[in-house]
Coordinates of N, CA and C in Angstrom, one line a residue:
Chain A
X234 N -10.5 7.5 -27.0 CA -9.8 7.4 -25.7 C -8.4 6.8 -26.0
X235 N -7.4 7.3 -25.4 CA -6.0 6.8 -25.6 C -5.9 5.6 -24.6
X236 N -5.6 4.5 -25.1 CA -5.3 3.3 -24.3 C -3.8 3.1 -24.1
X237 N -3.5 3.0 -22.8 CA -2.1 2.8 -22.5 C -1.9 1.4 -22.0
X238 N -1.0 0.7 -22.7 CA -0.7 -0.7 -22.4 C 0.7 -0.8 -21.8
X239 N 0.7 -1.3 -20.6 CA 2.0 -1.5 -19.9 C 2.5 -2.9 -19.9
X240 N 3.8 -3.1 -20.0 CA 4.4 -4.4 -20.0 C 5.7 -4.3 -19.3
X241 N 6.1 -5.4 -18.6 CA 5.2 -6.6 -18.3 C 4.2 -6.3 -17.2
X242 N 3.3 -7.1 -17.0 CA 2.4 -7.0 -15.9 C 3.1 -7.1 -14.5
X243 N 4.0 -8.0 -14.5 CA 4.8 -8.3 -13.3 C 6.3 -8.4 -13.7
X244 N 7.1 -7.8 -12.9 CA 8.6 -7.8 -13.1 C 9.2 -8.3 -11.8
X245 N 9.9 -9.4 -11.9 CA 10.5 -10.0 -10.7 C 12.0 -9.7 -10.7
X246 N 12.5 -9.0 -9.8 CA 13.9 -8.6 -9.8 C 14.5 -8.6 -8.4
X247 N 15.8 -8.6 -8.3 CA 16.5 -8.6 -7.0 C 17.0 -7.1 -6.7
X248 N 17.1 -6.8 -5.5 CA 17.7 -5.5 -5.1 C 19.1 -5.3 -5.8
X249 N 19.3 -4.1 -6.4 CA 20.6 -3.8 -7.1 C 20.4 -4.0 -8.6
X250 N 19.4 -4.7 -9.0 CA 19.2 -4.9 -10.4 C 18.6 -3.7 -11.1
X251 N 18.5 -3.7 -12.4 CA 17.9 -2.6 -13.2 C 16.5 -3.1 -13.6
X252 N 15.5 -2.2 -13.5 CA 14.2 -2.6 -13.9 C 13.7 -1.7 -15.0
X253 N 13.0 -2.2 -16.0 CA 12.5 -1.4 -17.1 C 11.0 -1.8 -17.3
X254 N 10.2 -0.7 -17.3 CA 8.8 -0.8 -17.5 C 8.4 -0.1 -18.8
X255 N 7.6 -0.7 -19.6 CA 7.2 -0.2 -20.9 C 5.7 0.3 -20.8
X256 N 5.5 1.4 -21.5 CA 4.1 2.0 -21.7 C 3.9 2.3 -23.1
X257 N 2.9 1.7 -23.8 CA 2.7 2.0 -25.2 C 1.3 2.6 -25.3
X258 N 1.2 3.7 -26.0 CA -0.1 4.4 -26.2 C -0.7 4.1 -27.6
X259 N -2.0 4.1 -27.6 CA -2.7 3.7 -28.8 C -2.7 4.8 -29.9
X260 N -2.3 6.0 -29.5 CA -2.0 7.1 -30.4 C -1.1 8.1 -29.7
X261 N -0.5 9.0 -30.5 CA 0.5 9.9 -30.0 C 0.0 10.7 -28.8
X262 N 0.8 10.8 -27.7 CA 0.5 11.7 -26.6 C 1.6 12.8 -26.6
X263 N 2.3 12.9 -27.6 CA 3.4 13.9 -27.7 C 4.4 13.6 -26.6
X264 N 4.5 14.6 -25.7 CA 5.4 14.4 -24.5 C 4.6 14.4 -23.2
X265 N 3.3 14.2 -23.3 CA 2.4 14.3 -22.1 C 2.2 13.0 -21.5
X266 N 3.3 12.5 -20.8 CA 3.3 11.2 -20.2 C 4.0 11.3 -18.8
X267 N 3.3 10.8 -17.8 CA 3.8 10.8 -16.4 C 3.8 9.4 -15.9
X268 N 4.6 9.2 -14.9 CA 4.7 7.9 -14.2 C 4.5 8.1 -12.7
X269 N 3.8 7.1 -12.1 CA 3.5 7.1 -10.7 C 3.9 5.8 -10.0
X270 N 4.3 5.9 -8.7 CA 4.6 4.7 -8.0 C 3.5 4.5 -6.9
X271 N 3.0 3.3 -6.7 CA 2.0 3.1 -5.6 C 2.4 1.9 -4.8
X272 N 2.5 2.1 -3.5 CA 2.8 1.0 -2.6 C 1.5 0.5 -1.9
X273 N 1.4 -0.7 -1.4 CA 0.2 -1.2 -0.9 C -0.4 -0.3 0.2
X274 N -1.7 0.0 0.1 CA -2.4 0.8 1.1 C -2.0 2.3 1.1
X275 N -1.3 2.7 0.1 CA -0.9 4.1 -0.1 C -1.5 4.7 -1.3
X276 N -1.5 6.0 -1.4 CA -1.9 6.7 -2.6 C -0.7 6.7 -3.6
X277 N -1.0 6.9 -4.8 CA 0.1 7.0 -5.8 C 1.0 8.2 -5.5
X278 N 2.2 8.1 -6.0 CA 3.2 9.2 -5.8 C 3.7 9.5 -7.2
X279 N 3.7 10.8 -7.6 CA 4.3 11.2 -8.9 C 5.8 11.0 -8.9
X280 N 6.2 10.3 -9.9 CA 7.7 10.2 -10.1 C 8.2 11.1 -11.2
X281 N 7.6 11.0 -12.4 CA 8.1 11.7 -13.6 C 7.0 12.3 -14.4
X282 N 7.2 13.4 -15.0 CA 6.2 14.0 -15.9 C 6.9 14.4 -17.2
X283 N 6.2 14.8 -18.2 CA 6.7 15.2 -19.5 C 7.8 14.2 -19.9
X284 N 7.5 12.9 -19.8 CA 8.4 11.8 -20.2 C 9.6 11.6 -19.3
X285 N 10.3 12.7 -19.0 CA 11.6 12.4 -18.3 C 11.9 13.4 -17.2
X286 N 11.0 14.3 -16.8 CA 11.3 15.2 -15.7 C 10.9 14.6 -14.4
X287 N 11.9 14.4 -13.5 CA 11.7 13.8 -12.2 C 11.0 14.9 -11.3
X288 N 10.0 14.4 -10.6 CA 9.3 15.2 -9.6 C 10.2 15.6 -8.4
X289 N 9.9 16.6 -7.7 CA 10.6 17.0 -6.5 C 10.9 15.8 -5.6
X290 N 12.2 15.6 -5.2 CA 12.5 14.6 -4.2 C 12.7 13.2 -4.8
X291 N 12.5 13.0 -6.1 CA 12.6 11.7 -6.7 C 14.1 11.4 -7.0
X292 N 14.6 10.2 -6.5 CA 16.0 9.9 -6.7 C 16.4 9.8 -8.2
X293 N 17.6 10.0 -8.5 CA 18.1 10.0 -9.9 C 18.1 8.6 -10.4
X294 N 17.9 7.5 -9.6 CA 17.9 6.2 -10.2 C 16.6 6.0 -11.0
X295 N 15.6 6.8 -10.8 CA 14.4 6.8 -11.7 C 14.6 7.7 -12.9
X296 N 14.4 7.1 -14.1 CA 14.5 7.9 -15.3 C 13.4 7.5 -16.3
X297 N 13.0 8.4 -17.1 CA 12.0 8.2 -18.1 C 12.5 8.5 -19.5
X298 N 12.0 7.8 -20.5 CA 12.4 8.1 -21.9 C 11.3 7.7 -22.8
X299 N 11.5 8.1 -24.1 CA 10.5 7.7 -25.1 C 10.0 8.9 -25.8
X300 N 9.0 8.7 -26.7 CA 8.4 9.8 -27.5 C 7.2 9.2 -28.2
X301 N 6.2 10.1 -28.4 CA 5.1 9.7 -29.3 C 4.2 8.7 -28.7
X302 N 4.5 7.4 -28.9 CA 3.6 6.4 -28.4 C 4.3 5.3 -27.5
X303 N 5.6 5.4 -27.5 CA 6.4 4.4 -26.7 C 7.3 5.0 -25.7
X304 N 7.1 4.6 -24.4 CA 7.7 5.2 -23.3 C 8.3 4.1 -22.4
X305 N 9.3 4.5 -21.6 CA 10.0 3.6 -20.7 C 10.3 4.3 -19.4
X306 N 10.0 3.5 -18.3 CA 10.5 3.9 -17.0 C 11.6 3.0 -16.6
X307 N 12.8 3.5 -16.3 CA 13.9 2.7 -15.9 C 14.2 3.0 -14.4
X308 N 14.4 1.9 -13.6 CA 14.9 2.1 -12.3 C 16.2 1.4 -12.2
X309 N 17.3 2.2 -12.1 CA 18.6 1.6 -12.0 C 18.9 1.2 -10.5
X310 N 19.6 0.1 -10.3 CA 20.0 -0.2 -9.0 C 18.9 -0.2 -8.0
X311 N 17.9 -1.1 -8.2 CA 16.7 -1.2 -7.3 C 17.0 -1.2 -5.8
X312 N 16.4 -0.3 -5.1 CA 16.4 -0.3 -3.7 C 15.2 -1.1 -3.1
X313 N 15.3 -1.6 -1.9 CA 14.2 -2.3 -1.3 C 12.9 -1.5 -1.3
X314 N 12.9 -0.2 -1.2 CA 11.7 0.6 -1.1 C 11.1 0.8 -2.5
X315 N 11.8 0.4 -3.6 CA 11.3 0.6 -5.0 C 10.3 -0.5 -5.4
X316 N 10.2 -1.6 -4.6 CA 9.3 -2.6 -5.0 C 7.8 -2.2 -4.7
X317 N 7.1 -2.0 -5.8 CA 5.8 -1.4 -5.8 C 5.1 -1.6 -7.2
X318 N 4.0 -0.9 -7.3 CA 3.3 -0.9 -8.6 C 3.5 0.4 -9.3
X319 N 3.8 0.4 -10.6 CA 4.1 1.6 -11.3 C 3.0 1.8 -12.4
X320 N 2.5 3.0 -12.5 CA 1.5 3.3 -13.5 C 2.0 4.5 -14.4
X321 N 1.7 4.4 -15.7 CA 1.9 5.5 -16.6 C 0.5 6.2 -16.8
X322 N 0.6 7.5 -17.1 CA -0.6 8.3 -17.3 C -0.4 9.3 -18.4
X323 N -1.4 9.4 -19.4 CA -1.2 10.3 -20.4 C -2.1 11.5 -20.2
X324 N -1.7 12.7 -20.5 CA -2.5 13.9 -20.4 C -2.4 14.7 -21.6
X325 N -2.3 14.1 -22.8 CA -2.3 14.7 -24.0 C -3.6 14.8 -24.7
X326 N -4.5 13.9 -24.2 CA -5.9 13.8 -24.8 C -6.9 13.5 -23.7
X327 N -8.1 14.0 -24.0 CA -9.2 13.7 -23.1 C -9.9 12.4 -23.5
X328 N -10.3 11.5 -22.6 CA -10.1 11.7 -21.1 C -8.7 11.3 -20.7
X329 N -8.3 11.8 -19.6 CA -7.0 11.4 -19.0 C -7.1 9.9 -18.8
X330 N -6.0 9.1 -19.1 CA -6.0 7.7 -18.9 C -4.7 7.2 -18.3
X331 N -4.9 6.1 -17.6 CA -3.7 5.4 -17.0 C -3.5 4.1 -17.6
X332 N -2.3 3.6 -17.5 CA -2.0 2.2 -17.9 C -2.4 1.3 -16.8
X333 N -2.4 0.0 -17.1 CA -2.9 -1.0 -16.2 C -2.0 -1.3 -15.0
X334 N -0.8 -0.8 -15.0 CA 0.1 -1.0 -13.9 C 1.1 -2.2 -14.2
X335 N 2.3 -2.0 -13.6 CA 3.3 -3.0 -13.6 C 3.8 -3.2 -12.1
X336 N 3.7 -4.5 -11.7 CA 4.1 -4.8 -10.3 C 5.5 -5.2 -10.3
X337 N 6.4 -4.4 -9.7 CA 7.8 -4.7 -9.6 C 8.0 -5.4 -8.2
X338 N 8.2 -6.7 -8.3 CA 8.3 -7.5 -7.1 C 9.7 -8.1 -6.8
X339 N 9.9 -8.4 -5.6 CA 11.2 -9.0 -5.2 C 11.3 -10.4 -5.7
X340 N 12.4 -10.7 -6.4 CA 12.6 -12.1 -6.9 C 13.1 -13.0 -5.8
Chain B
X266 N 3.1 22.4 3.8 CA 2.9 21.1 3.2 C 1.5 20.9 2.7
X267 N 1.4 20.4 1.5 CA 0.1 20.1 1.0 C -0.6 18.9 1.7
X268 N -1.8 19.1 2.1 CA -2.6 18.0 2.7 C -4.0 18.0 2.0
X269 N -4.4 16.8 1.7 CA -5.7 16.5 1.1 C -6.4 15.4 1.9
X270 N -7.6 15.7 2.5 CA -8.2 14.7 3.3 C -9.6 14.5 2.8
X271 N -9.8 13.3 2.3 CA -11.1 12.9 1.8 C -12.0 12.4 2.9
X272 N -13.3 12.5 2.7 CA -14.3 11.9 3.6 C -15.6 11.7 2.9
X273 N -16.5 11.0 3.5 CA -17.8 10.8 2.9 C -18.1 9.4 2.3
X274 N -17.1 8.6 2.3 CA -17.3 7.3 1.7 C -18.1 6.4 2.6
X275 N -18.5 5.3 2.1 CA -19.3 4.3 2.9 C -20.0 3.3 2.1
X276 N -20.9 2.6 2.7 CA -21.7 1.6 2.0 C -23.0 2.2 1.5
X277 N -23.3 1.9 0.3 CA -24.6 2.5 -0.3 C -25.2 1.4 -1.2
X278 N -26.5 1.4 -1.3 CA -27.1 0.4 -2.2 C -27.1 0.9 -3.6
X279 N -27.2 -0.1 -4.6 CA -27.2 0.3 -6.0 C -28.4 1.3 -6.2
X280 N -28.1 2.3 -7.0 CA -29.1 3.4 -7.2 C -29.1 4.5 -6.2
X281 N -28.3 4.3 -5.2 CA -28.2 5.4 -4.2 C -27.3 6.5 -4.5
X282 N -27.2 7.4 -3.5 CA -26.3 8.6 -3.7 C -25.3 8.7 -2.6
X283 N -24.3 9.5 -2.8 CA -23.3 9.7 -1.8 C -22.5 11.0 -2.2
X284 N -22.1 11.8 -1.2 CA -21.3 13.0 -1.5 C -20.0 12.9 -0.8
X285 N -18.9 12.9 -1.6 CA -17.6 12.9 -1.1 C -17.0 14.3 -1.0
X286 N -16.2 14.5 0.0 CA -15.5 15.8 0.2 C -14.0 15.6 0.3
X287 N -13.3 16.7 0.0 CA -11.9 16.7 0.1 C -11.4 18.0 0.7
X288 N -10.9 18.0 1.9 CA -10.5 19.3 2.5 C -9.0 19.5 2.2
X289 N -8.7 20.6 1.7 CA -7.3 20.9 1.2 C -6.7 22.0 2.1
X290 N -5.4 21.8 2.2 CA -4.6 22.8 3.0 C -3.2 22.8 2.5
X291 N -2.4 23.9 2.8 CA -1.0 23.9 2.5 C -0.7 24.6 1.1
X292 N -1.7 25.0 0.4 CA -1.5 25.7 -0.9 C -2.7 26.6 -1.2
X293 N -2.6 27.4 -2.2 CA -3.7 28.3 -2.5 C -4.7 27.6 -3.4
X294 N -5.7 27.0 -2.7 CA -6.6 26.0 -3.3 C -7.3 26.6 -4.5
X295 N -7.7 27.8 -4.5 CA -8.5 28.4 -5.6 C -7.7 28.5 -6.9
X296 N -6.4 28.4 -6.8 CA -5.5 28.6 -8.0 C -5.4 27.3 -8.8
X297 N -5.7 26.1 -8.2 CA -5.4 24.9 -8.7 C -6.5 24.0 -9.2
X298 N -6.3 23.4 -10.4 CA -7.2 22.4 -10.9 C -7.2 21.2 -9.9
X299 N -8.4 20.6 -9.7 CA -8.5 19.5 -8.8 C -9.2 18.4 -9.5
X300 N -8.9 17.2 -9.0 CA -9.4 16.0 -9.7 C -9.9 14.9 -8.7
X301 N -10.7 14.0 -9.2 CA -11.0 12.8 -8.5 C -10.5 11.6 -9.4
X302 N -9.8 10.7 -8.7 CA -9.3 9.5 -9.4 C -9.7 8.3 -8.5
X303 N -10.2 7.2 -9.1 CA -10.6 6.1 -8.3 C -9.9 4.8 -8.6
X304 N -10.0 3.9 -7.7 CA -9.3 2.6 -7.9 C -10.2 1.5 -7.3
X305 N -10.7 0.7 -8.1 CA -11.5 -0.4 -7.7 C -10.6 -1.4 -7.0
X306 N -11.1 -2.2 -6.1 CA -10.3 -3.1 -5.3 C -9.5 -4.0 -6.1
X307 N -8.2 -4.0 -5.9 CA -7.2 -4.8 -6.6 C -7.0 -4.4 -8.1
X308 N -7.5 -3.3 -8.5 CA -7.4 -2.9 -9.9 C -6.5 -1.6 -10.0
X309 N -6.5 -1.1 -11.2 CA -5.7 0.1 -11.5 C -6.4 1.4 -11.3
X310 N -5.8 2.5 -11.7 CA -6.3 3.8 -11.5 C -7.2 4.2 -12.6
X311 N -8.3 4.9 -12.3 CA -9.2 5.5 -13.3 C -9.5 6.9 -13.0
X312 N -9.2 7.8 -13.9 CA -9.5 9.2 -13.7 C -11.0 9.4 -13.8
X313 N -11.6 10.2 -12.9 CA -13.1 10.3 -12.8 C -13.5 11.7 -13.3
X314 N -12.9 12.8 -12.7 CA -13.4 14.1 -13.0 C -12.4 15.2 -12.6
X315 N -12.5 16.3 -13.3 CA -11.6 17.4 -13.1 C -12.4 18.7 -13.0
X316 N -12.0 19.7 -12.1 CA -12.6 21.0 -12.1 C -11.5 22.0 -12.0
X317 N -11.6 23.0 -12.9 CA -10.5 24.0 -12.9 C -10.7 24.9 -11.7
X318 N -9.7 25.8 -11.5 CA -9.7 26.6 -10.3 C -10.7 27.7 -10.3
X319 N -11.3 28.0 -11.4 CA -12.2 29.1 -11.5 C -13.6 28.8 -11.1
X320 N -13.9 27.4 -10.9 CA -15.2 27.1 -10.4 C -16.0 26.1 -11.3
X321 N -17.3 26.2 -11.3 CA -18.1 25.2 -12.0 C -18.7 25.6 -13.3
X322 N -18.1 26.6 -14.0 CA -18.5 27.0 -15.3 C -18.4 25.7 -16.2
X323 N -19.4 25.6 -17.1 CA -19.5 24.4 -17.9 C -18.2 24.1 -18.7
X324 N -17.4 25.1 -18.9 CA -16.2 24.9 -19.7 C -15.1 24.6 -18.7
X325 N -15.3 24.4 -17.5 CA -14.3 24.2 -16.5 C -14.4 22.9 -15.8
X326 N -15.2 22.0 -16.2 CA -15.3 20.7 -15.6 C -15.3 19.6 -16.7
X327 N -14.7 18.5 -16.4 CA -14.6 17.3 -17.3 C -14.9 16.1 -16.5
X328 N -15.5 15.1 -17.2 CA -15.9 13.8 -16.6 C -15.5 12.6 -17.5
X329 N -15.2 11.5 -16.9 CA -15.0 10.3 -17.6 C -16.4 9.9 -18.1
X330 N -16.4 9.2 -19.3 CA -17.7 8.7 -19.8 C -18.5 7.8 -18.8
X331 N -17.7 7.1 -18.0 CA -18.4 6.1 -17.1 C -19.2 6.8 -16.0
X332 N -19.0 8.1 -15.8 CA -19.7 8.8 -14.7 C -20.5 10.0 -15.2
X333 N -20.3 10.4 -16.4 CA -21.0 11.6 -16.9 C -22.5 11.4 -16.8
X334 N -23.1 12.5 -16.3 CA -24.6 12.4 -16.1 C -25.0 11.9 -14.7
X335 N -24.1 11.2 -14.0 CA -24.4 10.7 -12.7 C -23.6 11.4 -11.6
X336 N -22.4 11.8 -11.9 CA -21.5 12.4 -10.9 C -21.4 13.9 -11.2
X337 N -21.3 14.7 -10.2 CA -21.1 16.2 -10.3 C -19.9 16.6 -9.4
X338 N -18.9 17.2 -10.1 CA -17.8 17.7 -9.3 C -18.1 19.2 -9.0
X339 N -17.7 19.7 -7.9 CA -17.8 21.1 -7.5 C -16.7 21.4 -6.5
X340 N -16.6 22.7 -6.2 CA -15.7 23.1 -5.2 C -16.2 24.4 -4.5
X341 N -15.7 24.6 -3.3 CA -16.0 25.8 -2.5 C -14.7 26.4 -2.1
X342 N -14.2 27.3 -2.9 CA -12.9 27.9 -2.7 C -12.8 28.7 -1.4
X343 N -14.0 29.2 -0.9 CA -13.9 29.9 0.4 C -13.7 28.9 1.6
X344 N -13.9 27.6 1.4 CA -13.7 26.6 2.4 C -12.6 25.6 2.0
X345 N -11.9 25.9 0.9 CA -10.8 25.0 0.5 C -11.3 23.5 0.4
X346 N -12.4 23.3 -0.2 CA -13.0 22.0 -0.2 C -13.5 21.6 -1.6
X347 N -13.2 20.4 -2.0 CA -13.6 19.8 -3.3 C -14.7 18.8 -3.0
X348 N -15.6 18.7 -3.9 CA -16.8 17.7 -3.7 C -16.9 16.8 -4.9
X349 N -17.5 15.7 -4.6 CA -18.0 14.8 -5.7 C -19.4 14.3 -5.3
X350 N -20.4 14.8 -6.0 CA -21.8 14.3 -5.7 C -22.0 13.1 -6.7
X351 N -22.4 12.0 -6.1 CA -22.6 10.8 -6.9 C -24.0 10.3 -6.8
X352 N -24.7 10.1 -7.9 CA -26.0 9.6 -7.9 C -26.1 8.3 -8.8
X353 N -27.2 7.6 -8.7 CA -27.4 6.4 -9.5 C -26.2 5.5 -9.4
X354 N -25.7 5.3 -8.2 CA -24.5 4.5 -8.0 C -24.7 3.0 -8.5
X355 N -23.7 2.5 -9.0 CA -23.7 1.1 -9.6 C -22.6 0.3 -8.8
X356 N -22.8 -1.0 -8.9 CA -21.8 -1.9 -8.2 C -20.4 -1.6 -8.7
X357 N -20.3 -1.3 -10.0 CA -19.0 -1.0 -10.6 C -18.3 0.3 -10.2
X358 N -19.1 1.1 -9.4 CA -18.5 2.4 -8.9 C -17.8 2.1 -7.6
X359 N -17.8 0.9 -7.1 CA -17.1 0.5 -5.9 C -15.6 0.7 -6.1
X360 N -15.0 1.5 -5.2 CA -13.6 1.9 -5.4 C -13.1 2.8 -4.2
X361 N -11.9 2.9 -4.1 CA -11.3 4.0 -3.3 C -11.2 5.2 -4.2
X362 N -11.8 6.3 -3.7 CA -11.8 7.6 -4.4 C -10.7 8.5 -3.8
X363 N -9.8 8.9 -4.7 CA -8.7 9.8 -4.3 C -9.0 11.2 -4.8
X364 N -8.7 12.2 -4.0 CA -8.7 13.6 -4.4 C -7.2 13.9 -4.8
X365 N -7.0 14.5 -6.0 CA -5.7 14.7 -6.5 C -5.5 16.1 -7.0
X366 N -4.4 16.7 -6.7 CA -4.1 18.1 -7.0 C -3.2 18.2 -8.3
X367 N -3.6 19.1 -9.2 CA -2.7 19.3 -10.3 C -1.4 19.9 -9.9
X368 N -0.4 19.5 -10.7 CA 1.0 20.0 -10.4 C 1.0 21.5 -10.4
X369 N 0.4 22.1 -11.4 CA 0.5 23.5 -11.7 C -0.8 24.3 -11.6
X370 N -0.7 25.6 -11.3 CA -1.8 26.4 -11.4 C -2.3 26.6 -12.9
X371 N -1.5 26.1 -13.8 CA -1.8 26.3 -15.2 C -2.4 25.0 -15.8
X372 N -2.9 24.1 -14.9 CA -3.6 22.9 -15.3 C -2.8 22.0 -16.3
X373 N -1.8 21.3 -15.7 CA -1.0 20.4 -16.5 C -1.6 19.1 -16.7
X374 N -2.6 18.8 -15.8 CA -3.4 17.6 -15.9 C -2.7 16.3 -15.5
X375 N -1.7 16.4 -14.7 CA -1.2 15.3 -13.9 C -1.0 15.8 -12.5
X376 N -0.7 14.8 -11.6 CA -1.1 15.0 -10.2 C 0.1 14.9 -9.2
X377 N 0.4 15.9 -8.5 CA 1.6 15.9 -7.6 C 1.3 15.6 -6.2
X378 N 0.0 15.7 -5.8 CA -0.4 15.5 -4.4 C -1.7 14.7 -4.4
X379 N -1.8 13.7 -3.6 CA -3.0 12.9 -3.5 C -3.4 12.8 -2.0
X380 N -4.7 12.6 -1.8 CA -5.2 12.3 -0.5 C -5.0 10.8 -0.2
X381 N -5.5 10.4 1.0 CA -5.3 9.0 1.4 C -6.4 8.1 0.9
X382 N -7.5 8.8 0.3 CA -8.6 8.0 -0.3 C -9.7 7.7 0.7
X383 N -10.9 7.6 0.1 CA -12.1 7.2 0.9 C -12.8 6.1 0.1
X384 N -13.2 5.0 0.8 CA -13.7 3.9 0.1 C -15.2 4.0 0.0
X385 N -15.7 3.8 -1.3 CA -17.1 3.8 -1.6 C -17.5 2.3 -2.0
X386 N -18.4 1.7 -1.3 CA -18.8 0.4 -1.6 C -20.3 0.4 -2.0
X387 N -20.6 0.0 -3.2 CA -22.0 -0.1 -3.7 C -22.4 -1.5 -3.7
X388 N -23.3 -1.9 -2.8 CA -23.7 -3.3 -2.7 C -25.1 -3.3 -2.0
X389 N -25.8 -4.4 -2.4 CA -27.1 -4.6 -1.7 C -27.0 -5.5 -0.6

């Protein structure tokens, strides 16, 4: 099983700042890496797939990068609605696995 | 607009059974791989099971190790409905269960639409 380790667990930032979330895989997932956003009481929402492809309707301030085992989600110029939990997911190997999540909170 | 509506959750005793349903609309259900993903209270996401659009052929379903042999995924394409039959439930199966649609009809194995979830509580 591919273990995805996200860091940090919590990221405290102010609106307008830049946020960076890391996701490290225990083995290569090639480019099969997605990111989701989840707000309290809501289902997750797909942000990015294939490392860097934004899903329909996702603002350009969300970007993804990386390769192989190390990936990054960057949120430039944080908006109030961006404070949420973010998860990475790999789909390069079975079983499909998620990272433990990063809580981006208001400082 | 894609809509996924789960139902069937509730309180069940350890060792009991429950059947979840997910009613789908807004897309050609039979074309798409569908999944169940769960989230224990206050915890992260865990993929549970997947079924391809073609049905319940043994080559078309996948399970997480934690549920294999206890849970069965199935679908009724004529009714646009996804199911998860759960047996031998354990306390650690307590979670919100989400129905999730694959992005593509070619089974990319990540999820562009999710239901609102249904809560399963396993407790005596």
